mmCIF file of C-alpha atoms in Angstrom:
data_model
loop_
_atom_site.group_PDB
_atom_site.id
_atom_site.type_symbol
_atom_site.label_atom_id
_atom_site.label_comp_id
_atom_site.label_asym_id
_atom_site.label_seq_id
_atom_site.Cartn_x
_atom_site.Cartn_y
_atom_site.Cartn_z
ATOM 1 C CA MET D 1 4.459 110.914 78.939
ATOM 2 C CA ASP D 2 3.264 108.156 81.399
ATOM 3 C CA ASN D 3 5.459 105.406 81.925
ATOM 4 C CA GLY D 4 4.040 102.371 80.231
ATOM 5 C CA PHE D 5 3.836 98.986 82.019
ATOM 6 C CA CYS D 6 2.835 95.507 81.117
ATOM 7 C CA ILE D 7 -0.015 93.223 82.736
ATOM 8 C CA TRP D 8 0.914 89.576 81.844
ATOM 9 C CA LEU D 9 -1.749 87.345 82.563
ATOM 10 C CA THR D 10 -0.863 83.968 82.672
ATOM 11 C CA GLY D 11 -3.022 80.891 83.153
ATOM 12 C CA PHE D 12 -5.357 77.935 81.374
ATOM 13 C CA SER D 13 -7.509 78.133 78.858
ATOM 14 C CA GLY D 14 -11.110 78.771 80.125
ATOM 15 C CA SER D 15 -9.290 80.623 83.518
ATOM 16 C CA GLY D 16 -10.751 84.194 83.207
ATOM 17 C CA LYS D 17 -7.560 85.938 81.576
ATOM 18 C CA THR D 18 -9.915 87.472 78.389
ATOM 19 C CA THR D 19 -12.690 89.138 81.048
ATOM 20 C CA ILE D 20 -10.392 90.445 83.350
ATOM 21 C CA ALA D 21 -8.199 92.281 80.567
ATOM 22 C CA GLU D 22 -11.840 93.544 79.312
ATOM 23 C CA LYS D 23 -12.128 94.805 82.315
ATOM 24 C CA LEU D 24 -8.449 96.568 82.993
ATOM 25 C CA VAL D 25 -8.931 97.963 79.101
ATOM 26 C CA GLU D 26 -12.592 99.401 80.824
ATOM 27 C CA HIS D 27 -10.821 100.683 83.798
ATOM 28 C CA PHE D 28 -8.220 102.606 81.689
ATOM 29 C CA GLU D 29 -10.396 103.499 78.697
ATOM 30 C CA GLY D 30 -10.221 107.198 78.150
ATOM 31 C CA SER D 31 -7.577 108.471 80.834
ATOM 32 C CA ARG D 32 -3.801 106.139 79.564
ATOM 33 C CA TYR D 33 -3.213 104.492 76.130
ATOM 34 C CA ILE D 34 -4.027 100.878 76.695
ATOM 35 C CA GLU D 35 -3.319 97.794 74.167
ATOM 36 C CA THR D 36 -4.500 94.328 74.910
ATOM 37 C CA MET D 37 -2.582 91.417 73.531
ATOM 38 C CA ASP D 38 -4.819 88.375 73.524
ATOM 39 C CA GLY D 39 -3.433 85.193 72.257
ATOM 40 C CA ASP D 40 -6.530 83.944 70.382
ATOM 41 C CA GLU D 41 -6.655 87.546 68.087
ATOM 42 C CA LEU D 42 -2.911 87.053 67.689
ATOM 43 C CA ARG D 43 -3.316 83.825 66.331
ATOM 44 C CA GLN D 44 -5.470 85.356 63.732
ATOM 45 C CA GLY D 45 -2.726 87.776 62.589
ATOM 46 C CA LEU D 46 0.561 87.897 64.021
ATOM 47 C CA SER D 47 1.027 84.408 64.753
ATOM 48 C CA ARG D 48 -0.945 82.911 61.860
ATOM 49 C CA ASP D 49 1.455 80.978 60.343
ATOM 50 C CA LEU D 50 2.416 79.090 63.992
ATOM 51 C CA GLY D 51 0.980 76.028 65.485
ATOM 52 C CA PHE D 52 1.082 74.673 69.177
ATOM 53 C CA SER D 53 4.086 72.602 68.999
ATOM 54 C CA LYS D 54 6.306 74.022 72.095
ATOM 55 C CA GLU D 55 8.517 75.940 69.727
ATOM 56 C CA ASP D 56 5.625 77.579 68.032
ATOM 57 C CA ARG D 57 4.200 78.632 71.207
ATOM 58 C CA ASN D 58 7.471 79.606 72.436
ATOM 59 C CA GLU D 59 7.855 81.753 68.708
ATOM 60 C CA HIS D 60 4.163 83.111 69.307
ATOM 61 C CA ASN D 61 5.527 84.436 73.157
ATOM 62 C CA HIS D 62 8.675 85.542 71.395
ATOM 63 C CA ARG D 63 6.691 88.439 68.944
ATOM 64 C CA VAL D 64 4.096 89.215 71.565
ATOM 65 C CA ILE D 65 7.158 90.228 73.852
ATOM 66 C CA PHE D 66 9.219 92.447 71.237
ATOM 67 C CA CYS D 67 5.817 93.854 70.620
ATOM 68 C CA THR D 68 4.734 94.596 74.076
ATOM 69 C CA LYS D 69 8.544 95.665 74.566
ATOM 70 C CA LEU D 70 7.963 98.707 71.737
ATOM 71 C CA LEU D 71 4.369 99.744 73.543
ATOM 72 C CA ALA D 72 5.216 99.586 76.745
ATOM 73 C CA ARG D 73 8.513 102.121 76.229
ATOM 74 C CA ASN D 74 5.859 104.001 74.548
ATOM 75 C CA GLY D 75 4.139 104.897 77.588
ATOM 76 C CA VAL D 76 1.110 102.371 76.725
ATOM 77 C CA ILE D 77 -0.279 100.122 79.619
ATOM 78 C CA VAL D 78 -0.216 96.663 77.427
ATOM 79 C CA VAL D 79 -2.289 93.396 79.417
ATOM 80 C CA VAL D 80 -1.148 90.327 77.952
ATOM 81 C CA ALA D 81 -3.624 87.485 77.765
ATOM 82 C CA LEU D 82 -1.706 84.602 77.157
ATOM 83 C CA ILE D 83 -1.623 81.220 78.550
ATOM 84 C CA SER D 84 1.598 81.400 78.066
ATOM 85 C CA PRO D 85 2.817 78.100 79.382
ATOM 86 C CA TYR D 86 6.822 77.922 80.076
ATOM 87 C CA ARG D 87 8.822 79.319 83.113
ATOM 88 C CA GLU D 88 11.461 79.721 81.082
ATOM 89 C CA THR D 89 9.593 82.071 78.532
ATOM 90 C CA ARG D 90 8.158 84.332 80.847
ATOM 91 C CA ALA D 91 11.087 84.844 82.784
ATOM 92 C CA TYR D 92 12.292 85.946 79.268
ATOM 93 C CA ALA D 93 9.653 88.518 78.941
ATOM 94 C CA LYS D 94 10.768 89.312 82.514
ATOM 95 C CA GLU D 95 13.917 90.216 81.072
ATOM 96 C CA GLU D 96 12.955 92.261 77.904
ATOM 97 C CA ILE D 97 9.874 93.957 79.212
ATOM 98 C CA PRO D 98 10.633 96.869 81.527
ATOM 99 C CA ASN D 99 7.871 97.544 84.245
ATOM 100 C CA MET D 100 6.185 93.821 83.426
ATOM 101 C CA MET D 101 4.225 92.078 86.389
ATOM 102 C CA GLU D 102 3.176 88.427 86.000
ATOM 103 C CA VAL D 103 -0.574 87.364 86.908
ATOM 104 C CA PHE D 104 -1.231 84.020 87.587
ATOM 105 C CA VAL D 105 -4.776 83.626 86.631
ATOM 106 C CA ASN D 106 -5.395 80.477 88.697
ATOM 107 C CA ALA D 107 -8.516 78.074 88.429
ATOM 108 C CA PRO D 108 -8.482 74.657 88.841
ATOM 109 C CA ILE D 109 -8.122 72.582 85.273
ATOM 110 C CA ASP D 110 -11.567 71.011 86.104
ATOM 111 C CA VAL D 111 -13.415 74.413 87.086
ATOM 112 C CA CYS D 112 -11.558 75.297 83.849
ATOM 113 C CA ILE D 113 -13.440 72.131 81.671
ATOM 114 C CA GLU D 114 -16.670 73.040 83.084
ATOM 115 C CA ARG D 115 -16.000 76.663 81.881
ATOM 116 C CA ASP D 116 -15.042 75.855 78.751
ATOM 117 C CA PRO D 117 -16.328 78.956 76.863
ATOM 118 C CA LYS D 118 -15.224 77.913 73.706
ATOM 119 C CA GLY D 119 -15.902 74.133 73.155
ATOM 120 C CA LEU D 120 -12.005 73.435 73.226
ATOM 121 C CA TYR D 121 -11.575 71.070 76.467
ATOM 122 C CA GLU D 122 -14.402 68.930 74.800
ATOM 123 C CA GLN D 123 -12.521 68.921 71.333
ATOM 124 C CA ALA D 124 -9.083 68.198 72.727
ATOM 125 C CA LEU D 125 -10.585 65.364 75.176
ATOM 126 C CA ALA D 126 -11.918 63.889 72.416
ATOM 127 C CA GLY D 127 -8.839 63.912 70.787
ATOM 128 C CA GLU D 128 -9.697 66.288 68.220
ATOM 129 C CA ILE D 129 -6.871 68.738 69.201
ATOM 130 C CA LYS D 130 -3.449 67.822 70.040
ATOM 131 C CA ASN D 131 -0.752 69.626 72.357
ATOM 132 C CA PHE D 132 -3.703 71.510 74.218
ATOM 133 C CA THR D 133 -2.934 72.453 77.539
ATOM 134 C CA GLY D 134 -3.565 70.777 80.338
ATOM 135 C CA ILE D 135 -4.630 67.883 78.814
ATOM 136 C CA ASP D 136 -1.363 66.795 76.874
ATOM 137 C CA ASP D 137 0.821 69.571 77.131
ATOM 138 C CA PRO D 138 2.406 71.009 80.585
ATOM 139 C CA TYR D 139 1.444 74.503 82.103
ATOM 140 C CA GLU D 140 4.139 75.340 84.762
ATOM 141 C CA LYS D 141 2.425 77.431 87.331
ATOM 142 C CA PRO D 142 4.174 80.459 88.122
ATOM 143 C CA LEU D 143 6.429 79.839 91.109
ATOM 144 C CA GLU D 144 6.672 83.685 92.246
ATOM 145 C CA PRO D 145 3.897 85.612 90.444
ATOM 146 C CA ASP D 146 3.560 89.087 91.190
ATOM 147 C CA VAL D 147 -0.543 88.748 91.850
ATOM 148 C CA THR D 148 -2.069 85.223 92.226
ATOM 149 C CA VAL D 149 -6.353 85.614 91.303
ATOM 150 C CA ASN D 150 -8.384 83.257 92.061
ATOM 151 C CA THR D 151 -11.267 83.346 89.575
ATOM 152 C CA HIS D 152 -12.797 80.175 90.909
ATOM 153 C CA GLU D 153 -13.225 82.505 94.294
ATOM 154 C CA GLU D 154 -13.406 86.062 93.206
ATOM 155 C CA THR D 155 -15.366 87.909 91.217
ATOM 156 C CA VAL D 156 -13.906 89.678 88.090
ATOM 157 C CA ASP D 157 -13.661 92.953 90.364
ATOM 158 C CA GLU D 158 -11.896 91.674 93.215
ATOM 159 C CA SER D 159 -9.656 90.236 90.693
ATOM 160 C CA VAL D 160 -9.062 93.315 88.842
ATOM 161 C CA ASN D 161 -8.747 95.209 91.986
ATOM 162 C CA LYS D 162 -5.892 92.796 93.196
ATOM 163 C CA ILE D 163 -3.964 93.991 90.282
ATOM 164 C CA LEU D 164 -4.940 97.440 90.100
ATOM 165 C CA ASP D 165 -3.644 97.260 93.728
ATOM 166 C CA LYS D 166 -0.420 95.603 93.515
ATOM 167 C CA ALA D 167 0.588 97.437 90.118
ATOM 168 C CA ARG D 168 -0.012 100.877 92.463
ATOM 169 C CA GLU D 169 2.648 98.706 94.754
ATOM 170 C CA LEU D 170 5.415 98.727 92.558
ATOM 171 C CA GLY D 171 5.105 102.071 91.886
ATOM 172 C CA TYR D 172 3.565 101.733 87.673
ATOM 173 C CA LEU D 173 0.292 103.896 88.743
ATOM 174 C CA SER D 174 -0.257 106.841 90.764
ATOM 175 C CA GLY D 175 -3.404 107.559 92.594
ATOM 176 C CA ASP D 176 -5.199 106.063 89.832
#
């Protein structure tokens, strides 16, 4: 059985995490077991009882960490696409999940506001959504991510290739 590992995508809402996750799934489909842990989807099931306070966000992330750990140790490539705004929580994920690479999906907040694929920034700026990361709640950028992709400067394929190259460099993938 191939070893599992985790690609943890962190960044603002609208930075491109879900798009990159979808491309990674396309890349591995049919050749490896792969699962995506997308924040929006998980909040409809696994964490539907949680809000967006710091405590609830940490609990949401801890649930994802637990599930990811189980999947990865059974040979699954797990792509986590979560804002995951706090360094402390991401550090905990690295402690708990063997073979985890942290990927900073970087796009300036003004670019994310302009993209606003779900209309959430517009609502947050109007005061209709509270505790919105980057508006009235902090995002702690990774200090030493394994990879930084700059989605405002790179194509999706360029970002995905950087991630795959790093996975090979770390020994998570062979000549794939």
